[in-house]
Amino acid sequence: MSLSIEFLLLFLSVLFLISLFATKAGARFGVPVLVLFLGIGMLFGTDGLGFEFQNYTVAQAIGTIALCIILFSGGLGTKYEDIKPVAGQGIILSTVGVLLMALFTGIFIYCVAGYCFPSIHLSFLESLLLASVMSSTDSASVFSILRGKGVRLKNKLRPLLELESGSNDPMAYMLTVILIQLISASGDGNTEYGKAVFDFFLQFVIGGFAGFLFGKIAVKTINKISLDNDSLYPILIFTCGIFIFSATHFLKGNGYLAVYIGGLIIGNARIVHKRSSIRFFDGLAWISQMIMFLTLGLLINPKELWPVALIGIIIGSFMILGSRPLSVFISLLPFRRMEFREKLFISWVGLRGAVPIIFAILPLAAGLENAHLIFNIVFFITLLSLLVQGTTLTRFASWLRLAHTGEDKSLLQDFDVEFSEDIKSTMTEIVLNKHILANGNRLMDIPLPNHTLAVMVKRDALYFIPKGNTELHPGDKLLIITNDENALIETYKNLEIKNYRLRRNQ
């Protein structure tokens, strides 16, 4: 099925529009919207409308670029103060947890394939490879569901899960690459294992150091270069991210680890146009995920999933109910202050996403004997994980009493205002009514506390800056900025104001 460039552009534009509407609908039913794009890719594929796309090299390139952008964006949006209290737990889960997950799952796969599925011939190393490919989690799907349902997690669980899922891909990638090398090797076994272990630690050390160093250099470069067009700064930061990834690769380091650490360094530094750049990368990361899922959907033929459905269900069930909880509870043993229900929820938030499918392309590119089998099993388990865990995530959080449900009052609706992070303040918006204006309809008649300013009014579609004698009407929306949040909240209580929103800039 040949496509003209015009038809391709039309298809992509319609797809993007559908995605914007499907995001809310998917979250409403608890299904990650990116699953829809896997389905769309499969629908347009060979077994569907006949669009043939079996170029694994191109798919791997698209997946690598997309994953690089997603990890870099995740680092940019992560604040030190958020992850500092949970840094130990997050690092342990993203390293030891991934290693244990791969080991437990690999042993289980080897036993099940050997005793229950004689037609599936997987060696122990191939079983570990299959498990390692699936050992990382997907944060994008988790938080798209939580945000769509209006669920906010308690007890620092959100930054912990963000840190774990944002930093565990490098470990899974390293395990995958090393196991491919061992399976492909034909030399002395002890020598190959020793070299694999050495390369494993070397790539982590180089990747971590390169990410830190290049991140620091990027901060100085971004602040020193004076661009005439402000809209080019997000492009400059994007270029820095791609450079960090590719340069680290040529230094024989782990590029995925480096690009995440580099994003973390840049996102927590003082750089020009920081907020607009982070917003740019939020959108870019979302589009990258969508394109990645669509591409991966085109690769699979649905008919090939049926022969692996039974073993996929067995392995996927063990991962959800066995190896993931085991790896989480063992990894978090040193942290005795964490409650059992918190560890249980972290165990359930082990969604597989696009990353395992991308990593499953690596054995195909390496020409391993059972590469197609591994790819199909990984794809099936990813769908199973997203559908089973994704649809029950919010209920599980509520059942464990770990969720704040309802409307997020930290989001201002009518005033899109941003301040530098150096300004420690709180912004709030309220809707005026007759009770608030009972003492007078001028701004000066509203008893606001000290260190508090009313900076803007929205009346219907009109915005204006008020003065002390400005007449206010019921239904006006008022934007207020304060550095004494407690006094402001107390004033609101005295005035019986309930319909207000707070956003802390700190």
Short mmCIF file of C-alpha atoms in Angstrom, two decimals:
data_model
loop_
_atom_site.label_atom_id
_atom_site.label_comp_id
_atom_site.label_asym_id
_atom_site.label_seq_id
_atom_site.Cartn_x
_atom_site.Cartn_y
_atom_site.Cartn_z
CA MET A 1 0.00 0.00 0.00
CA SER A 2 1.83 3.12 -1.24
CA LEU A 3 1.08 6.46 0.35
CA SER A 4 1.61 9.95 -1.03
CA ILE A 5 3.15 12.57 1.23
CA GLU A 6 -0.14 14.49 1.18
CA PHE A 7 -2.10 11.45 2.38
CA LEU A 8 0.50 10.77 5.06
CA LEU A 9 0.27 14.36 6.33
CA LEU A 10 -3.53 14.16 6.29
CA PHE A 11 -3.42 10.90 8.23
CA LEU A 12 -1.01 12.31 10.83
CA SER A 13 -3.01 15.52 11.30
CA VAL A 14 -6.24 13.58 11.82
CA LEU A 15 -4.41 11.24 14.16
CA PHE A 16 -3.11 14.14 16.25
CA LEU A 17 -6.59 15.64 16.48
CA ILE A 18 -8.06 12.30 17.53
CA SER A 19 -5.34 11.97 20.16
CA LEU A 20 -6.27 15.25 21.80
CA PHE A 21 -9.88 14.10 22.24
CA ALA A 22 -8.97 10.49 23.02
CA THR A 23 -6.70 11.50 25.91
CA LYS A 24 -9.60 12.57 28.10
CA ALA A 25 -11.85 9.69 27.04
CA GLY A 26 -9.12 7.12 27.66
CA ALA A 27 -8.32 8.47 31.10
CA ARG A 28 -12.02 8.54 32.00
CA PHE A 29 -12.25 4.78 31.51
CA GLY A 30 -8.86 4.18 33.11
CA VAL A 31 -7.20 3.04 29.89
CA PRO A 32 -3.89 4.69 28.96
CA VAL A 33 -4.56 6.63 25.78
CA LEU A 34 -1.30 5.40 24.27
CA VAL A 35 -2.81 1.92 24.13
CA LEU A 36 -5.21 3.36 21.57
CA PHE A 37 -2.28 4.23 19.33
CA LEU A 38 -0.94 0.71 19.55
CA GLY A 39 -4.37 -0.38 18.36
CA ILE A 40 -4.41 2.21 15.57
CA GLY A 41 -0.97 1.08 14.44
CA MET A 42 -2.13 -2.55 14.39
CA LEU A 43 -5.31 -1.52 12.54
CA PHE A 44 -3.32 0.15 9.76
CA GLY A 45 -0.71 -2.63 9.68
CA THR A 46 -0.33 -5.70 7.49
CA ASP A 47 -3.22 -7.60 9.08
CA GLY A 48 -5.43 -4.52 9.01
CA LEU A 49 -5.66 -1.99 6.19
CA GLY A 50 -2.52 -3.38 4.60
CA PHE A 51 0.12 -0.74 5.35
CA GLU A 52 3.37 -2.74 5.41
CA PHE A 53 6.02 -1.53 7.81
CA GLN A 54 8.55 -4.13 8.90
CA ASN A 55 11.67 -1.97 9.01
CA TYR A 56 13.04 -2.70 12.48
CA THR A 57 16.03 -0.41 11.95
CA VAL A 58 13.78 2.61 11.34
CA ALA A 59 11.53 1.60 14.23
CA GLN A 60 14.53 1.32 16.54
CA ALA A 61 15.76 4.75 15.43
CA ILE A 62 12.35 6.31 16.06
CA GLY A 63 12.13 4.59 19.44
CA THR A 64 15.64 5.68 20.45
CA ILE A 65 14.99 9.34 19.61
CA ALA A 66 11.59 9.27 21.30
CA LEU A 67 12.94 7.61 24.44
CA CYS A 68 15.79 10.10 24.56
CA ILE A 69 13.29 12.99 24.45
CA ILE A 70 11.04 11.38 27.07
CA LEU A 71 13.89 10.78 29.53
CA PHE A 72 15.33 14.26 28.97
CA SER A 73 11.90 15.82 29.50
CA GLY A 74 11.44 13.74 32.65
CA GLY A 75 14.72 15.02 34.03
CA LEU A 76 13.85 18.63 33.18
CA GLY A 77 10.55 18.43 35.04
CA THR A 78 11.91 16.75 38.19
CA LYS A 79 12.82 19.04 41.10
CA TYR A 80 15.58 18.21 43.56
CA GLU A 81 13.44 19.18 46.54
CA ASP A 82 10.73 16.73 45.45
CA ILE A 83 12.98 13.71 44.97
CA LYS A 84 15.49 14.42 47.75
CA PRO A 85 13.38 12.76 50.51
CA VAL A 86 12.88 9.65 48.35
CA ALA A 87 16.18 9.57 46.47
CA GLY A 88 17.42 6.46 48.27
CA GLN A 89 14.26 4.46 47.62
CA GLY A 90 14.07 5.60 44.00
CA ILE A 91 17.68 4.74 43.15
CA ILE A 92 17.41 1.32 44.81
CA LEU A 93 14.20 0.52 42.94
CA SER A 94 15.64 1.65 39.59
CA THR A 95 18.80 -0.46 39.97
CA VAL A 96 18.49 -3.33 42.45
CA GLY A 97 14.75 -3.55 41.85
CA VAL A 98 15.18 -3.87 38.09
CA LEU A 99 17.94 -6.46 38.55
CA LEU A 100 15.79 -8.56 40.90
CA MET A 101 12.78 -8.20 38.62
CA ALA A 102 14.79 -9.51 35.66
CA LEU A 103 16.26 -12.38 37.71
CA PHE A 104 12.99 -13.60 39.24
CA THR A 105 11.09 -13.30 35.95
CA GLY A 106 13.90 -14.92 33.96
CA ILE A 107 14.01 -17.98 36.23
CA PHE A 108 10.22 -18.29 36.02
CA ILE A 109 10.24 -18.02 32.21
CA TYR A 110 12.95 -20.67 31.92
CA CYS A 111 10.99 -23.08 34.11
CA VAL A 112 7.61 -22.45 32.46
CA ALA A 113 8.98 -22.63 28.91
CA GLY A 114 10.91 -25.79 29.69
CA TYR A 115 8.19 -27.76 31.47
CA CYS A 116 4.89 -26.41 30.15
CA PHE A 117 5.71 -25.31 26.58
CA PRO A 118 8.09 -27.85 24.98
CA SER A 119 7.61 -26.21 21.58
CA ILE A 120 9.14 -22.96 22.90
CA HIS A 121 12.89 -23.44 23.14
CA LEU A 122 14.37 -20.70 25.31
CA SER A 123 17.78 -21.10 26.91
CA PHE A 124 18.44 -19.68 30.35
CA LEU A 125 20.20 -16.63 28.87
CA GLU A 126 17.33 -16.08 26.43
CA SER A 127 14.85 -16.31 29.31
CA LEU A 128 16.86 -13.69 31.21
CA LEU A 129 16.95 -11.55 28.05
CA LEU A 130 13.16 -11.70 27.70
CA ALA A 131 12.80 -10.76 31.38
CA SER A 132 15.36 -7.93 31.16
CA VAL A 133 13.60 -6.39 28.17
CA MET A 134 10.43 -6.11 30.29
CA SER A 135 12.06 -5.05 33.58
CA SER A 136 11.47 -1.27 33.36
CA THR A 137 8.24 0.59 34.08
CA ASP A 138 6.36 3.28 32.17
CA SER A 139 5.67 6.53 34.03
CA ALA A 140 3.80 8.27 31.21
CA SER A 141 0.90 5.83 31.26
CA VAL A 142 0.65 5.88 35.06
CA PHE A 143 0.43 9.62 35.46
CA SER A 144 -1.79 10.21 32.43
CA ILE A 145 -4.35 8.01 34.22
CA LEU A 146 -3.85 9.66 37.61
CA ARG A 147 -4.14 13.17 36.18
CA GLY A 148 -7.15 12.24 34.07
CA LYS A 149 -8.95 10.84 37.11
CA GLY A 150 -7.96 13.77 39.34
CA VAL A 151 -6.02 11.49 41.70
CA ARG A 152 -3.10 12.92 43.69
CA LEU A 153 -0.96 10.48 45.63
CA LYS A 154 -0.05 10.85 49.29
CA ASN A 155 3.23 10.39 51.19
CA LYS A 156 5.69 11.44 48.47
CA LEU A 157 4.62 8.49 46.31
CA ARG A 158 4.40 10.56 43.14
CA PRO A 159 8.04 11.81 43.16
CA LEU A 160 9.21 8.33 44.16
CA LEU A 161 7.40 6.69 41.24
CA GLU A 162 8.57 9.44 38.87
CA LEU A 163 12.18 8.96 39.97
CA GLU A 164 12.00 5.18 39.67
CA SER A 165 10.27 5.06 36.29
CA GLY A 166 12.38 7.90 34.91
CA SER A 167 15.70 6.31 35.91
CA ASN A 168 15.15 2.56 35.56
CA ASP A 169 15.32 2.40 31.74
CA PRO A 170 19.15 2.61 31.68
CA MET A 171 19.46 -0.49 33.90
CA ALA A 172 17.01 -2.45 31.73
CA TYR A 173 18.83 -1.32 28.59
CA MET A 174 22.22 -2.37 29.96
CA LEU A 175 20.95 -5.81 30.98
CA THR A 176 19.39 -6.26 27.53
CA VAL A 177 22.54 -5.25 25.63
CA ILE A 178 24.86 -7.38 27.77
CA LEU A 179 22.67 -10.48 27.48
CA ILE A 180 22.50 -10.05 23.70
CA GLN A 181 26.31 -9.92 23.65
CA LEU A 182 26.57 -13.07 25.77
CA ILE A 183 24.08 -14.99 23.62
CA SER A 184 25.86 -13.91 20.44
CA ALA A 185 29.34 -14.64 21.79
CA SER A 186 31.16 -17.80 20.78
CA GLY A 187 34.36 -17.39 22.79
CA ASP A 188 35.43 -18.48 26.26
CA GLY A 189 32.51 -18.29 28.68
CA ASN A 190 34.40 -16.93 31.71
CA THR A 191 36.07 -14.26 29.58
CA GLU A 192 32.75 -13.14 28.09
CA TYR A 193 31.02 -12.96 31.48
CA GLY A 194 33.91 -10.99 32.97
CA LYS A 195 33.90 -8.56 30.07
CA ALA A 196 30.11 -8.18 30.32
CA VAL A 197 30.28 -7.32 34.02
CA PHE A 198 33.13 -4.85 33.40
CA ASP A 199 31.23 -3.17 30.53
CA PHE A 200 28.12 -3.01 32.68
CA PHE A 201 29.76 -0.96 35.44
CA LEU A 202 31.89 1.06 33.03
CA GLN A 203 28.90 2.26 31.03
CA PHE A 204 27.07 3.26 34.20
CA VAL A 205 30.04 5.20 35.55
CA ILE A 206 30.73 6.95 32.25
CA GLY A 207 27.02 7.63 31.67
CA GLY A 208 26.51 9.18 35.10
CA PHE A 209 29.65 11.30 34.92
CA ALA A 210 29.00 12.42 31.32
CA GLY A 211 25.40 13.37 32.12
CA PHE A 212 26.53 15.50 35.07
CA LEU A 213 29.43 17.14 33.20
CA PHE A 214 27.58 17.82 29.94
CA GLY A 215 24.56 19.06 31.93
CA LYS A 216 26.72 21.64 33.70
CA ILE A 217 28.30 22.70 30.40
CA ALA A 218 24.84 22.96 28.82
CA VAL A 219 23.63 25.30 31.59
CA LYS A 220 26.57 27.66 31.03
CA THR A 221 26.10 27.50 27.27
CA ILE A 222 22.37 28.24 27.43
CA ASN A 223 22.85 31.23 29.73
CA LYS A 224 25.86 32.61 27.86
CA ILE A 225 24.47 32.48 24.34
CA SER A 226 22.26 35.46 23.58
CA LEU A 227 19.72 34.52 20.93
CA ASP A 228 17.77 37.24 19.14
CA ASN A 229 14.68 35.04 18.88
CA ASP A 230 13.44 33.85 22.29
CA SER A 231 11.54 30.98 20.70
CA LEU A 232 14.87 29.35 19.80
CA TYR A 233 15.83 28.64 23.43
CA PRO A 234 13.75 25.42 23.65
CA ILE A 235 15.45 24.30 20.41
CA LEU A 236 18.85 25.06 21.99
CA ILE A 237 17.97 22.97 25.05
CA PHE A 238 16.72 20.18 22.79
CA THR A 239 20.03 20.26 20.92
CA CYS A 240 21.89 20.00 24.23
CA GLY A 241 19.85 16.93 25.17
CA ILE A 242 20.56 15.17 21.88
CA PHE A 243 24.26 16.04 22.20
CA ILE A 244 24.43 14.61 25.73
CA PHE A 245 22.91 11.33 24.57
CA SER A 246 24.99 10.88 21.42
CA ALA A 247 28.30 12.12 22.87
CA THR A 248 27.96 9.75 25.83
CA HIS A 249 27.33 6.87 23.43
CA PHE A 250 30.61 7.55 21.62
CA LEU A 251 32.37 7.72 24.99
CA LYS A 252 31.14 4.15 25.58
CA GLY A 253 28.76 5.27 28.33
CA ASN A 254 25.04 4.72 28.91
CA GLY A 255 23.37 7.47 26.89
CA TYR A 256 19.93 6.96 28.47
CA LEU A 257 21.33 7.50 31.96
CA ALA A 258 23.34 10.49 30.79
CA VAL A 259 20.41 12.24 29.09
CA TYR A 260 18.20 11.80 32.18
CA ILE A 261 20.88 13.16 34.53
CA GLY A 262 21.64 15.96 32.07
CA GLY A 263 17.96 16.92 32.02
CA LEU A 264 17.93 16.82 35.81
CA ILE A 265 20.94 19.18 36.00
CA ILE A 266 19.50 21.62 33.44
CA GLY A 267 15.98 21.54 34.89
CA ASN A 268 17.20 22.44 38.38
CA ALA A 269 19.55 25.23 37.27
CA ARG A 270 18.76 28.87 36.62
CA ILE A 271 18.43 29.16 32.86
CA VAL A 272 16.70 31.69 30.64
CA HIS A 273 13.16 30.90 29.47
CA LYS A 274 13.07 27.86 31.71
CA ARG A 275 9.31 27.53 32.17
CA SER A 276 8.48 27.93 28.49
CA SER A 277 11.15 25.35 27.63
CA ILE A 278 9.78 22.82 30.11
CA ARG A 279 6.30 23.27 28.67
CA PHE A 280 7.71 22.79 25.19
CA PHE A 281 9.30 19.51 26.24
CA ASP A 282 6.11 18.33 27.94
CA GLY A 283 4.33 18.56 24.61
CA LEU A 284 7.28 17.16 22.68
CA ALA A 285 7.53 14.16 25.01
CA TRP A 286 3.82 13.47 24.63
CA ILE A 287 4.03 13.56 20.82
CA SER A 288 7.13 11.36 20.95
CA GLN A 289 5.26 8.75 22.95
CA MET A 290 2.35 8.85 20.54
CA ILE A 291 4.56 8.41 17.47
CA MET A 292 6.51 5.69 19.23
CA PHE A 293 3.39 3.69 20.10
CA LEU A 294 1.97 4.12 16.60
CA THR A 295 5.21 2.92 15.01
CA LEU A 296 5.42 -0.08 17.33
CA GLY A 297 1.79 -0.92 16.56
CA LEU A 298 2.60 -1.00 12.85
CA LEU A 299 5.39 -3.50 13.48
CA ILE A 300 3.19 -6.19 14.99
CA ASN A 301 0.88 -8.56 13.17
CA PRO A 302 -2.08 -9.41 15.44
CA LYS A 303 -2.17 -12.98 14.07
CA GLU A 304 1.28 -13.57 15.56
CA LEU A 305 0.05 -12.73 19.07
CA TRP A 306 -2.39 -15.64 19.36
CA PRO A 307 0.26 -18.40 19.50
CA VAL A 308 1.98 -16.62 22.43
CA ALA A 309 -1.20 -15.58 24.24
CA LEU A 310 -1.19 -18.38 26.82
CA ILE A 311 2.46 -18.11 27.79
CA GLY A 312 2.12 -14.32 27.69
CA ILE A 313 -0.78 -14.43 30.17
CA ILE A 314 1.17 -16.76 32.48
CA ILE A 315 4.36 -14.67 32.41
CA GLY A 316 2.48 -11.38 32.64
CA SER A 317 0.44 -12.59 35.62
CA PHE A 318 3.60 -13.70 37.40
CA MET A 319 5.22 -10.32 36.78
CA ILE A 320 2.20 -8.44 38.14
CA LEU A 321 1.55 -10.68 41.15
CA GLY A 322 4.96 -12.24 41.76
CA SER A 323 8.25 -10.81 40.55
CA ARG A 324 7.30 -7.12 40.77
CA PRO A 325 6.04 -7.30 44.39
CA LEU A 326 9.01 -9.49 45.38
CA SER A 327 11.56 -7.09 43.86
CA VAL A 328 9.86 -4.04 45.42
CA PHE A 329 9.56 -5.47 48.93
CA ILE A 330 13.11 -6.84 48.93
CA SER A 331 14.56 -3.59 47.54
CA LEU A 332 12.73 -1.48 50.14
CA LEU A 333 13.67 -3.64 53.14
CA PRO A 334 16.20 -1.04 54.43
CA PHE A 335 13.45 1.62 54.48
CA ARG A 336 11.42 0.46 57.45
CA ARG A 337 9.42 3.67 57.75
CA MET A 338 7.55 2.94 54.55
CA GLU A 339 4.15 1.44 55.19
CA PHE A 340 3.08 -1.93 53.80
CA ARG A 341 0.29 -0.35 51.74
CA GLU A 342 2.75 2.06 50.13
CA LYS A 343 5.00 -0.81 49.05
CA LEU A 344 1.94 -2.68 47.82
CA PHE A 345 0.88 0.25 45.64
CA ILE A 346 4.39 0.68 44.25
CA SER A 347 4.29 -3.02 43.37
CA TRP A 348 1.06 -2.52 41.43
CA VAL A 349 2.46 0.52 39.58
CA GLY A 350 4.71 -1.66 37.46
CA LEU A 351 3.13 -0.93 34.11
CA ARG A 352 5.01 -2.05 31.02
CA GLY A 353 5.04 0.59 28.29
CA ALA A 354 6.69 1.40 24.99
CA VAL A 355 10.22 1.00 26.33
CA PRO A 356 10.12 -2.84 26.60
CA ILE A 357 8.88 -3.03 22.99
CA ILE A 358 11.73 -0.76 21.88
CA PHE A 359 14.23 -2.90 23.73
CA ALA A 360 12.64 -6.01 22.17
CA ILE A 361 13.74 -4.69 18.77
CA LEU A 362 17.40 -5.02 19.82
CA PRO A 363 17.42 -8.86 19.63
CA LEU A 364 15.81 -8.56 16.18
CA ALA A 365 18.53 -6.17 15.05
CA ALA A 366 21.15 -8.55 16.45
CA GLY A 367 19.65 -11.46 14.49
CA LEU A 368 19.08 -13.75 17.48
CA GLU A 369 17.31 -17.04 16.78
CA ASN A 370 14.27 -16.46 19.02
CA ALA A 371 14.08 -12.69 18.48
CA HIS A 372 10.61 -12.73 16.86
CA LEU A 373 9.24 -14.91 19.65
CA ILE A 374 10.66 -12.54 22.27
CA PHE A 375 9.21 -9.52 20.46
CA ASN A 376 5.71 -11.00 20.24
CA ILE A 377 5.68 -12.08 23.90
CA VAL A 378 6.87 -8.65 25.03
CA PHE A 379 4.20 -6.93 22.94
CA PHE A 380 1.44 -9.14 24.32
CA ILE A 381 2.56 -8.68 27.95
CA THR A 382 2.76 -4.90 27.45
CA LEU A 383 -0.86 -4.84 26.30
CA LEU A 384 -1.87 -7.09 29.19
CA SER A 385 -0.09 -4.91 31.74
CA LEU A 386 -1.55 -1.66 30.44
CA LEU A 387 -5.08 -3.03 30.31
CA VAL A 388 -5.06 -4.87 33.66
CA GLN A 389 -2.98 -2.50 35.80
CA GLY A 390 -3.91 0.66 33.92
CA THR A 391 -7.67 0.20 34.35
CA THR A 392 -7.39 -0.60 38.08
CA LEU A 393 -4.71 1.90 39.14
CA THR A 394 -6.98 4.59 40.56
CA ARG A 395 -9.19 2.06 42.35
CA PHE A 396 -6.13 0.44 43.88
CA ALA A 397 -4.86 3.82 45.14
CA SER A 398 -8.27 4.63 46.66
CA TRP A 399 -8.60 1.15 48.19
CA LEU A 400 -5.22 1.58 49.91
CA ARG A 401 -6.23 5.11 51.03
CA LEU A 402 -3.26 6.63 49.24
CA ALA A 403 -5.11 9.04 46.95
CA HIS A 404 -6.47 12.54 47.26
CA THR A 405 -9.43 12.49 44.88
CA GLY A 406 -11.33 15.39 43.44
CA GLU A 407 -10.43 18.60 41.67
CA ASP A 408 -6.84 19.76 41.77
CA LYS A 409 -7.00 23.28 43.22
CA SER A 410 -3.34 23.94 42.47
CA LEU A 411 -4.26 24.68 38.84
CA LEU A 412 -5.42 28.19 38.00
CA GLN A 413 -8.11 28.18 35.34
CA ASP A 414 -8.57 31.79 34.26
CA PHE A 415 -5.11 33.30 34.72
CA ASP A 416 -2.13 31.81 32.86
CA VAL A 417 0.58 33.58 34.87
CA GLU A 418 4.11 32.37 35.61
CA PHE A 419 6.83 33.74 37.89
CA SER A 420 10.47 32.91 38.31
CA GLU A 421 11.16 30.07 40.74
CA ASP A 422 13.23 32.53 42.77
CA ILE A 423 10.01 34.35 43.74
CA LYS A 424 8.57 32.42 46.67
CA SER A 425 4.90 33.30 46.55
CA THR A 426 1.41 31.87 46.28
CA MET A 427 -1.05 32.78 43.55
CA THR A 428 -4.77 32.34 44.03
CA GLU A 429 -7.93 33.14 42.13
CA ILE A 430 -11.40 33.69 43.59
CA VAL A 431 -14.85 34.36 42.16
CA LEU A 432 -16.50 37.40 43.77
CA ASN A 433 -20.08 37.25 45.06
CA LYS A 434 -22.47 39.55 46.96
CA HIS A 435 -21.34 38.21 50.34
CA ILE A 436 -17.68 39.11 49.65
CA LEU A 437 -18.74 42.59 48.47
CA ALA A 438 -21.09 43.16 51.41
CA ASN A 439 -18.80 45.84 52.92
CA GLY A 440 -18.41 47.68 49.64
CA ASN A 441 -17.89 46.98 45.97
CA ARG A 442 -14.43 48.54 45.69
CA LEU A 443 -11.17 46.64 45.86
CA MET A 444 -10.10 48.58 48.95
CA ASP A 445 -13.22 47.30 50.76
CA ILE A 446 -12.03 43.67 50.61
CA PRO A 447 -9.97 43.03 53.78
CA LEU A 448 -6.91 41.38 52.26
CA PRO A 449 -4.01 40.67 54.68
CA ASN A 450 -0.59 42.36 54.55
CA HIS A 451 1.92 41.28 51.89
CA THR A 452 -0.99 40.47 49.55
CA LEU A 453 -1.88 42.12 46.24
CA ALA A 454 -4.86 41.86 43.89
CA VAL A 455 -3.12 42.16 40.54
CA MET A 456 -5.74 41.37 37.89
CA VAL A 457 -9.48 41.11 37.31
CA LYS A 458 -11.31 39.07 34.71
CA ARG A 459 -14.80 40.32 33.86
CA ASP A 460 -16.44 38.23 31.17
CA ALA A 461 -13.76 38.18 28.42
CA LEU A 462 -12.04 41.38 29.61
CA TYR A 463 -8.85 41.45 31.72
CA PHE A 464 -7.66 44.59 33.52
CA ILE A 465 -5.41 45.68 36.39
CA PRO A 466 -7.46 47.05 39.32
CA LYS A 467 -6.82 50.05 41.57
CA GLY A 468 -7.99 50.57 45.13
CA ASN A 469 -11.13 52.40 44.02
CA THR A 470 -11.96 50.01 41.16
CA GLU A 471 -15.60 48.92 41.32
CA LEU A 472 -16.03 45.17 41.39
CA HIS A 473 -19.07 43.17 40.37
CA PRO A 474 -20.40 39.78 41.46
CA GLY A 475 -18.99 37.19 39.08
CA ASP A 476 -15.66 38.98 38.62
CA LYS A 477 -12.63 36.73 38.96
CA LEU A 478 -9.72 38.10 40.96
CA LEU A 479 -6.06 37.05 40.76
CA ILE A 480 -4.23 37.52 44.08
CA ILE A 481 -0.54 37.09 44.93
CA THR A 482 0.73 36.73 48.49
CA ASN A 483 3.80 35.66 50.44
CA ASP A 484 1.72 35.06 53.58
CA GLU A 485 -0.39 32.10 52.54
CA ASN A 486 -1.65 31.25 56.04
CA ALA A 487 -2.98 34.77 56.63
CA LEU A 488 -4.72 34.74 53.27
CA ILE A 489 -6.40 31.39 53.94
CA GLU A 490 -7.55 32.65 57.34
CA THR A 491 -9.04 35.74 55.67
CA TYR A 492 -10.86 33.52 53.18
CA LYS A 493 -12.34 31.51 56.03
CA ASN A 494 -13.57 34.68 57.73
CA LEU A 495 -15.17 35.84 54.48
CA GLU A 496 -16.61 32.32 53.95
CA ILE A 497 -14.82 32.06 50.59
CA LYS A 498 -14.68 28.46 49.41
CA ASN A 499 -14.25 28.71 45.64
CA TYR A 500 -10.56 29.64 45.55
CA ARG A 501 -7.51 28.03 43.98
CA LEU A 502 -3.95 28.15 45.31
CA ARG A 503 -0.76 27.63 43.35
CA ARG A 504 2.48 27.70 45.29
CA ASN A 505 5.49 29.07 43.41
CA GLN A 506 8.14 27.46 45.59
#
